[in-house]
Amino acid sequence: MSFDFRAAVLRAPKTPIRIETVSAGDLKPGDVLVRMQAAGLCHTDLEVIEGSLRYPMPIVLGHEAAGIVEVAGPEAKGIAVGDHVVLSWNPHCGHCFYCDRDLPILCETYLAHGPKAVAFDGDSRIRLGEGGDLSQLMFLGAFAEYAIVADHQAIVMPKELPFDRACLIGCGVMTGVGGALNVASIEYGGTVMVIGCGAVGLSAVQGARLAGAGEIIAVDLDDAKLALAEKLGATSRINASREDVVAVAKAMTGGRGVDTVLEAAGSPKGFGLSVEAVRPGGEVIWLGKTDVTAEVGFRWGALMGEKRIRRSSYGGARPARDFPLLARAYLDGKLFLDELITRHIKLDEINDGFAALKSGAAIRSVVMF
């Protein structure tokens, strides 16, 4: 089986994405062919476009997506044609050193093949129209009409969950909610600060609410995003362009600092604020990221006091377990996803979508296929 389809191809950093016709060949026995329905524009995609996250080119970006299973290979497990699925960008072998320690995000095969921008088995699945292998971001390449993935990357969802909401679960929502529920140790009634109110930060606010935090302090530079954070569960807000974040945090907590900080801004200043604002004995969870070559500095004294710092890339995700739980939370009215979508766009409008993301005008633009 060989077929052609449209995909958004980035041929070089800092150049416009082009909509091209690409091709795919036969599926391997454990593969699943997913017809894409919705895909969110994430900052990680933007980092590849800007050149701060380096991958082989040309490449199809996109890693936050939902669709319908069109073909399942003969060895594909737990999946059937017609299933509605959210895609996971963290395939894992299940038996390496790190998988055995319940750390699929560090799976040795995942880490070995991820920088090559290939499928999980190390081979390419898609090709340029004129010939030549085409890279796929984070084992997906979801800005395309179809994606070929390993069976365990396609997580079955309730069919009543709209695709534009479902796709958000695959990255930003999982990272933020999971950072609060799976990674942080938020005590009931505790004080939590979330720095950065984009899609991940707003999801972290909701995770803190679901964890039972008593005080949730949202920090951002944009009053509109702070207002949305309050709608989603923040109990107070700080505009870092006008207020001293650390001073306010300490004033609200009797001079101690907050119990938990979830950093989702991905900026050196945000990382610095996180360790200053947390109390002695408290914890800092870094969800955001900056250029992989950047150095981030801290005041040494801010690290004193038995503070715990942890980096989390995917909110401690076990997709087969967590994606359905997040879907059910949305359907039960406990998790808000509609508010994260700024606008719906067509695949041909993807460059405008990334311009809006870069300027801060959009939380999530969602490509609808």
Tab-separated table of C-alpha atoms in Angstrom:
chain	number	residue	atom	x	y	z
A	1	MET	CA	0.000	0.000	0.000
A	2	SER	CA	1.374	3.365	-1.017
A	3	PHE	CA	-0.613	6.575	-0.779
A	4	ASP	CA	-0.176	10.338	-0.944
A	5	PHE	CA	-1.467	12.997	1.423
A	6	ARG	CA	-0.951	16.652	2.361
A	7	ALA	CA	1.419	17.671	5.131
A	8	ALA	CA	2.959	20.846	6.516
A	9	VAL	CA	6.689	20.572	5.781
A	10	LEU	CA	9.416	22.694	7.358
A	11	ARG	CA	12.476	22.551	5.110
A	12	ALA	CA	14.755	24.818	7.151
A	13	PRO	CA	14.558	26.767	10.434
A	14	LYS	CA	13.200	30.311	10.270
A	15	THR	CA	11.502	29.704	6.926
A	16	PRO	CA	7.773	29.442	6.210
A	17	ILE	CA	6.143	26.022	6.473
A	18	ARG	CA	4.971	24.718	3.101
A	19	ILE	CA	1.947	22.523	2.473
A	20	GLU	CA	3.210	19.690	0.285
A	21	THR	CA	2.093	16.325	-1.020
A	22	VAL	CA	4.052	13.552	0.695
A	23	SER	CA	3.837	9.784	0.513
A	24	ALA	CA	3.802	6.750	2.765
A	25	GLY	CA	4.350	3.088	2.047
A	26	ASP	CA	3.216	-0.143	3.623
A	27	LEU	CA	2.493	-0.229	7.333
A	28	LYS	CA	4.572	-2.513	9.497
A	29	PRO	CA	2.724	-5.177	11.528
A	30	GLY	CA	2.452	-3.102	14.719
A	31	ASP	CA	1.673	0.206	12.988
A	32	VAL	CA	-1.538	2.189	13.122
A	33	LEU	CA	-2.646	4.608	10.406
A	34	VAL	CA	-4.528	7.546	11.899
A	35	ARG	CA	-6.568	9.977	9.816
A	36	MET	CA	-5.978	13.291	11.543
A	37	GLN	CA	-8.932	15.323	12.778
A	38	ALA	CA	-7.338	18.023	14.950
A	39	ALA	CA	-3.828	19.111	15.930
A	40	GLY	CA	-2.764	21.857	18.328
A	41	LEU	CA	0.071	24.317	17.717
A	42	CYS	CA	2.533	23.968	20.602
A	43	HIS	CA	5.579	25.996	21.668
A	44	THR	CA	7.776	22.955	21.056
A	45	ASP	CA	6.865	23.109	17.366
A	46	LEU	CA	7.670	26.816	17.413
A	47	GLU	CA	11.068	26.105	18.955
A	48	VAL	CA	11.910	23.869	15.986
A	49	ILE	CA	10.775	26.595	13.576
A	50	GLU	CA	12.882	29.184	15.409
A	51	GLY	CA	15.930	26.905	15.518
A	52	SER	CA	16.278	26.667	19.304
A	53	LEU	CA	15.285	22.983	19.196
A	54	ARG	CA	17.266	21.172	16.550
A	55	TYR	CA	15.955	18.329	14.410
A	56	PRO	CA	16.854	16.909	11.001
A	57	MET	CA	15.205	18.757	8.111
A	58	PRO	CA	12.931	18.608	6.185
A	59	ILE	CA	10.417	17.676	8.844
A	60	VAL	CA	6.688	17.463	9.493
A	61	LEU	CA	5.979	19.105	12.841
A	62	GLY	CA	3.002	18.515	15.106
A	63	HIS	CA	2.771	16.318	18.216
A	64	GLU	CA	-0.523	17.273	19.909
A	65	ALA	CA	-3.191	15.514	17.911
A	66	ALA	CA	-6.334	13.411	17.717
A	67	GLY	CA	-7.854	11.392	14.920
A	68	ILE	CA	-9.576	8.223	13.748
A	69	VAL	CA	-7.896	4.863	13.215
A	70	GLU	CA	-8.131	3.998	9.533
A	71	VAL	CA	-5.872	0.935	9.384
A	72	ALA	CA	-4.424	-1.243	12.164
A	73	GLY	CA	-1.534	-3.592	11.439
A	74	PRO	CA	-2.037	-7.309	12.103
A	75	GLU	CA	0.076	-7.148	15.274
A	76	ALA	CA	-1.359	-3.857	16.578
A	77	LYS	CA	-2.811	-4.396	20.039
A	78	GLY	CA	-5.659	-2.664	21.853
A	79	ILE	CA	-6.807	-0.731	18.797
A	80	ALA	CA	-9.443	-1.167	16.100
A	81	VAL	CA	-10.439	0.551	12.896
A	82	GLY	CA	-12.818	3.406	13.674
A	83	ASP	CA	-11.468	4.100	17.164
A	84	HIS	CA	-11.124	7.751	18.133
A	85	VAL	CA	-7.622	8.272	19.495
A	86	VAL	CA	-5.333	10.852	21.053
A	87	LEU	CA	-1.705	10.429	20.053
A	88	SER	CA	1.181	10.191	22.506
A	89	TRP	CA	4.634	11.515	21.594
A	90	ASN	CA	6.302	9.283	24.190
A	91	PRO	CA	6.429	5.731	22.802
A	92	HIS	CA	8.391	3.427	25.081
A	93	CYS	CA	9.624	-0.150	24.987
A	94	GLY	CA	8.352	-1.161	28.424
A	95	HIS	CA	11.379	-3.245	29.406
A	96	CYS	CA	14.582	-1.140	29.377
A	97	PHE	CA	16.399	0.159	32.479
A	98	TYR	CA	14.163	3.224	32.764
A	99	CYS	CA	10.870	1.650	31.706
A	100	ASP	CA	11.407	-0.957	34.431
A	101	ARG	CA	11.676	1.957	36.881
A	102	ASP	CA	8.382	3.494	35.740
A	103	LEU	CA	10.122	6.276	33.801
A	104	PRO	CA	8.887	5.847	30.210
A	105	ILE	CA	9.928	9.428	29.420
A	106	LEU	CA	13.532	8.159	29.717
A	107	CYS	CA	13.010	4.983	27.679
A	108	GLU	CA	16.349	4.158	26.086
A	109	THR	CA	14.863	3.503	22.638
A	110	TYR	CA	12.811	6.694	22.854
A	111	LEU	CA	15.878	8.766	23.719
A	112	ALA	CA	18.033	7.079	21.075
A	113	HIS	CA	15.606	7.595	18.192
A	114	GLY	CA	13.927	10.862	19.206
A	115	PRO	CA	16.687	13.208	17.954
A	116	LYS	CA	16.643	11.410	14.580
A	117	ALA	CA	12.961	12.341	14.057
A	118	VAL	CA	11.990	8.864	12.862
A	119	ALA	CA	9.403	6.295	13.924
A	120	PHE	CA	9.894	4.369	17.147
A	121	ASP	CA	11.656	1.470	15.387
A	122	GLY	CA	14.224	3.863	13.903
A	123	ASP	CA	12.893	3.850	10.330
A	124	SER	CA	11.164	6.619	8.417
A	125	ARG	CA	7.499	6.187	7.540
A	126	ILE	CA	6.948	9.117	5.168
A	127	ARG	CA	8.762	10.511	2.132
A	128	LEU	CA	8.891	13.766	0.237
A	129	GLY	CA	6.921	13.991	-2.960
A	130	GLU	CA	10.143	14.234	-4.977
A	131	GLY	CA	11.703	11.359	-3.040
A	132	GLY	CA	13.867	11.232	0.051
A	133	ASP	CA	13.047	10.508	3.670
A	134	LEU	CA	11.006	13.041	5.573
A	135	SER	CA	11.470	13.515	9.301
A	136	GLN	CA	8.529	13.420	11.719
A	137	LEU	CA	8.631	15.399	14.948
A	138	MET	CA	8.453	13.442	18.184
A	139	PHE	CA	7.451	10.151	16.519
A	140	LEU	CA	4.285	11.746	15.115
A	141	GLY	CA	4.495	14.486	12.464
A	142	ALA	CA	0.867	15.377	13.139
A	143	PHE	CA	0.471	18.438	10.904
A	144	ALA	CA	-0.595	16.143	8.112
A	145	GLU	CA	-3.737	14.446	6.912
A	146	TYR	CA	-2.393	11.108	8.171
A	147	ALA	CA	0.115	9.849	10.727
A	148	ILE	CA	1.614	6.376	11.056
A	149	VAL	CA	2.386	5.516	14.677
A	150	ALA	CA	3.175	2.547	16.904
A	151	ASP	CA	0.039	0.948	18.348
A	152	HIS	CA	0.697	2.117	21.915
A	153	GLN	CA	0.918	5.742	20.763
A	154	ALA	CA	-2.770	5.716	19.809
A	155	ILE	CA	-4.845	5.970	22.980
A	156	VAL	CA	-8.547	5.233	22.569
A	157	MET	CA	-10.870	8.040	23.673
A	158	PRO	CA	-14.621	8.269	24.271
A	159	LYS	CA	-16.316	9.108	20.971
A	160	GLU	CA	-18.343	11.878	22.604
A	161	LEU	CA	-15.123	13.852	23.227
A	162	PRO	CA	-14.730	16.494	20.464
A	163	PHE	CA	-11.501	16.127	18.495
A	164	ASP	CA	-10.386	19.739	19.008
A	165	ARG	CA	-10.553	19.252	22.792
A	166	ALA	CA	-9.139	15.744	22.636
A	167	CYS	CA	-5.957	16.779	20.853
A	168	LEU	CA	-5.004	19.138	23.687
A	169	ILE	CA	-4.754	16.184	26.063
A	170	GLY	CA	-1.861	14.789	24.016
A	171	CYS	CA	0.671	17.412	25.109
A	172	GLY	CA	-0.118	20.719	26.834
A	173	VAL	CA	-2.898	19.491	29.112
A	174	MET	CA	-1.095	16.272	30.039
A	175	THR	CA	2.089	18.194	30.824
A	176	GLY	CA	0.387	20.805	32.997
A	177	VAL	CA	-2.257	18.745	34.789
A	178	GLY	CA	0.173	15.849	35.170
A	179	GLY	CA	2.845	18.153	36.534
A	180	ALA	CA	0.494	19.033	39.377
A	181	LEU	CA	-1.119	15.635	39.948
A	182	ASN	CA	1.626	13.131	39.059
A	183	VAL	CA	4.899	14.963	39.679
A	184	ALA	CA	4.309	17.556	42.397
A	185	SER	CA	3.358	16.586	45.953
A	186	ILE	CA	0.578	19.112	46.453
A	187	GLU	CA	-1.075	18.720	49.816
A	188	TYR	CA	-4.759	19.434	50.292
A	189	GLY	CA	-5.037	23.121	51.212
A	190	GLY	CA	-1.444	23.834	50.162
A	191	THR	CA	-0.183	26.966	48.432
A	192	VAL	CA	0.797	26.654	44.766
A	193	MET	CA	2.266	29.184	42.369
A	194	VAL	CA	2.079	28.702	38.597
A	195	ILE	CA	4.489	30.853	36.580
A	196	GLY	CA	3.370	31.306	32.977
A	197	CYS	CA	-0.251	31.056	31.853
A	198	GLY	CA	-0.042	29.539	28.409
A	199	ALA	CA	-1.630	26.183	27.656
A	200	VAL	CA	0.695	24.254	29.986
A	201	GLY	CA	0.459	26.783	32.813
A	202	LEU	CA	-3.332	27.042	32.613
A	203	SER	CA	-3.462	23.248	32.713
A	204	ALA	CA	-1.162	23.274	35.748
A	205	VAL	CA	-3.579	25.687	37.445
A	206	GLN	CA	-6.341	23.166	36.851
A	207	GLY	CA	-4.170	20.311	38.105
A	208	ALA	CA	-3.503	22.243	41.306
A	209	ARG	CA	-7.248	22.822	41.694
A	210	LEU	CA	-7.979	19.134	41.164
A	211	ALA	CA	-5.294	18.295	43.748
A	212	GLY	CA	-7.132	20.387	46.333
A	213	ALA	CA	-4.699	23.291	46.671
A	214	GLY	CA	-6.040	25.993	48.960
A	215	GLU	CA	-4.277	28.909	47.290
A	216	ILE	CA	-3.303	28.963	43.609
A	217	ILE	CA	-1.294	32.011	42.546
A	218	ALA	CA	-1.084	32.611	38.784
A	219	VAL	CA	1.852	34.645	37.443
A	220	ASP	CA	2.100	36.078	33.939
A	221	LEU	CA	2.747	39.317	32.035
A	222	ASP	CA	-0.648	39.320	30.307
A	223	ASP	CA	-3.744	40.434	32.224
A	224	ALA	CA	-6.065	38.542	29.869
A	225	LYS	CA	-4.260	35.263	30.522
A	226	LEU	CA	-4.317	35.958	34.253
A	227	ALA	CA	-8.072	36.545	34.104
A	228	LEU	CA	-8.468	33.214	32.321
A	229	ALA	CA	-6.302	31.546	34.974
A	230	GLU	CA	-8.753	32.759	37.618
A	231	LYS	CA	-11.641	31.347	35.612
A	232	LEU	CA	-9.890	27.965	35.539
A	233	GLY	CA	-9.078	27.851	39.251
A	234	ALA	CA	-6.464	30.406	40.310
A	235	THR	CA	-7.380	32.172	43.538
A	236	SER	CA	-5.098	35.165	42.982
A	237	ARG	CA	-2.937	36.591	40.245
A	238	ILE	CA	0.291	38.534	39.883
A	239	ASN	CA	1.300	40.524	36.818
A	240	ALA	CA	5.083	40.184	36.909
A	241	SER	CA	5.522	43.347	34.822
A	242	ARG	CA	4.021	45.452	37.627
A	243	GLU	CA	4.537	43.527	40.857
A	244	ASP	CA	7.407	41.883	42.721
A	245	VAL	CA	6.450	38.222	42.431
A	246	VAL	CA	8.629	36.991	45.295
A	247	ALA	CA	7.608	39.779	47.652
A	248	VAL	CA	3.916	39.182	47.022
A	249	ALA	CA	4.310	35.424	47.431
A	250	LYS	CA	6.038	35.821	50.772
A	251	ALA	CA	3.542	38.422	51.963
A	252	MET	CA	0.729	35.951	51.246
A	253	THR	CA	2.430	33.135	53.182
A	254	GLY	CA	3.666	34.780	56.375
A	255	GLY	CA	7.118	35.379	54.886
A	256	ARG	CA	7.830	31.723	54.116
A	257	GLY	CA	7.118	31.387	50.396
A	258	VAL	CA	4.757	28.984	48.628
A	259	ASP	CA	4.716	25.223	49.095
A	260	THR	CA	4.971	24.351	45.404
A	261	VAL	CA	5.975	26.283	42.274
A	262	LEU	CA	5.113	24.995	38.811
A	263	GLU	CA	7.200	26.912	36.251
A	264	ALA	CA	5.580	26.885	32.808
A	265	ALA	CA	6.932	30.071	31.267
A	266	GLY	CA	10.123	28.507	29.965
A	267	SER	CA	12.242	31.595	30.591
A	268	PRO	CA	15.452	32.136	32.577
A	269	LYS	CA	13.645	34.742	34.667
A	270	GLY	CA	10.823	32.308	35.371
A	271	PHE	CA	13.262	29.621	36.489
A	272	GLY	CA	14.941	32.132	38.784
A	273	LEU	CA	11.657	33.284	40.275
A	274	SER	CA	10.625	29.716	40.938
A	275	VAL	CA	13.450	29.011	43.376
A	276	GLU	CA	13.100	32.408	45.054
A	277	ALA	CA	9.340	32.115	45.618
A	278	VAL	CA	9.230	28.602	47.055
A	279	ARG	CA	9.528	28.147	50.816
A	280	PRO	CA	12.307	26.175	52.556
A	281	GLY	CA	11.428	22.507	52.232
A	282	GLY	CA	9.125	23.250	49.320
A	283	GLU	CA	9.282	21.916	45.785
A	284	VAL	CA	9.808	23.411	42.341
A	285	ILE	CA	8.619	21.629	39.201
A	286	TRP	CA	10.056	22.939	35.942
A	287	LEU	CA	7.603	22.295	33.101
A	288	GLY	CA	8.869	25.044	30.805
A	289	LYS	CA	12.066	24.955	28.773
A	290	THR	CA	14.437	27.278	26.966
A	291	ASP	CA	17.074	26.876	24.259
A	292	VAL	CA	18.956	23.630	24.847
A	293	THR	CA	22.303	25.499	24.750
A	294	ALA	CA	21.226	28.287	27.137
A	295	GLU	CA	22.753	28.629	30.578
A	296	VAL	CA	20.413	29.583	33.411
A	297	GLY	CA	21.817	31.200	36.557
A	298	PHE	CA	20.525	31.328	40.120
A	299	ARG	CA	21.335	33.163	43.298
A	300	TRP	CA	22.967	30.412	45.352
A	301	GLY	CA	21.226	31.505	48.506
A	302	ALA	CA	17.861	30.941	46.837
A	303	LEU	CA	18.639	27.225	46.651
A	304	MET	CA	19.231	26.877	50.386
A	305	GLY	CA	16.685	25.444	52.778
A	306	GLU	CA	16.263	21.872	51.520
A	307	LYS	CA	14.340	22.987	48.448
A	308	ARG	CA	13.544	20.245	45.939
A	309	ILE	CA	13.791	20.948	42.211
A	310	ARG	CA	12.537	18.584	39.522
A	311	ARG	CA	12.285	18.818	35.754
A	312	SER	CA	9.246	17.210	34.103
A	313	SER	CA	8.792	16.934	30.328
A	314	TYR	CA	5.391	15.245	30.125
A	315	GLY	CA	3.769	15.539	33.537
A	316	GLY	CA	4.721	12.022	34.602
A	317	ALA	CA	2.482	10.714	31.820
A	318	ARG	CA	1.410	7.129	31.463
A	319	PRO	CA	-0.750	7.881	28.414
A	320	ALA	CA	-2.785	4.665	28.450
A	321	ARG	CA	-3.756	5.440	32.040
A	322	ASP	CA	-3.882	9.230	32.068
A	323	PHE	CA	-5.410	10.256	28.734
A	324	PRO	CA	-8.745	8.498	29.407
A	325	LEU	CA	-8.846	9.970	32.923
A	326	LEU	CA	-8.363	13.484	31.545
A	327	ALA	CA	-11.029	12.848	28.925
A	328	ARG	CA	-13.468	11.716	31.594
A	329	ALA	CA	-12.640	14.745	33.757
A	330	TYR	CA	-13.553	16.999	30.834
A	331	LEU	CA	-16.779	15.145	30.097
A	332	ASP	CA	-17.689	15.331	33.792
A	333	GLY	CA	-17.153	19.102	33.825
A	334	LYS	CA	-14.106	19.002	36.124
A	335	LEU	CA	-11.428	19.821	33.533
A	336	PHE	CA	-11.880	22.821	31.244
A	337	LEU	CA	-10.539	22.518	27.706
A	338	ASP	CA	-12.800	24.784	25.636
A	339	GLU	CA	-11.228	27.880	27.206
A	340	LEU	CA	-7.731	26.919	26.009
A	341	ILE	CA	-8.674	27.129	22.333
A	342	THR	CA	-8.137	30.593	20.904
A	343	ARG	CA	-9.152	29.727	17.365
A	344	HIS	CA	-9.568	26.987	14.784
A	345	ILE	CA	-7.538	27.163	11.588
A	346	LYS	CA	-7.025	25.204	8.381
A	347	LEU	CA	-3.773	23.439	7.559
A	348	ASP	CA	-3.051	26.120	4.953
A	349	GLU	CA	-3.196	28.774	7.709
A	350	ILE	CA	-0.512	27.166	9.850
A	351	ASN	CA	2.081	29.936	9.432
A	352	ASP	CA	-0.435	32.516	10.656
A	353	GLY	CA	-1.178	30.222	13.577
A	354	PHE	CA	2.456	30.103	14.622
A	355	ALA	CA	2.769	33.874	14.253
A	356	ALA	CA	-0.120	34.235	16.726
A	357	LEU	CA	1.527	31.766	19.110
A	358	LYS	CA	4.861	33.597	18.947
A	359	SER	CA	3.255	36.991	19.610
A	360	GLY	CA	1.266	35.667	22.552
A	361	ALA	CA	-2.047	36.342	20.824
A	362	ALA	CA	-3.071	32.681	20.989
A	363	ILE	CA	-3.065	30.102	23.753
A	364	ARG	CA	-3.899	27.265	21.378
A	365	SER	CA	-4.732	27.432	17.708
A	366	VAL	CA	-6.069	24.086	16.543
A	367	VAL	CA	-5.741	22.840	12.974
A	368	MET	CA	-8.978	21.182	11.905
A	369	PHE	CA	-8.722	18.628	9.110
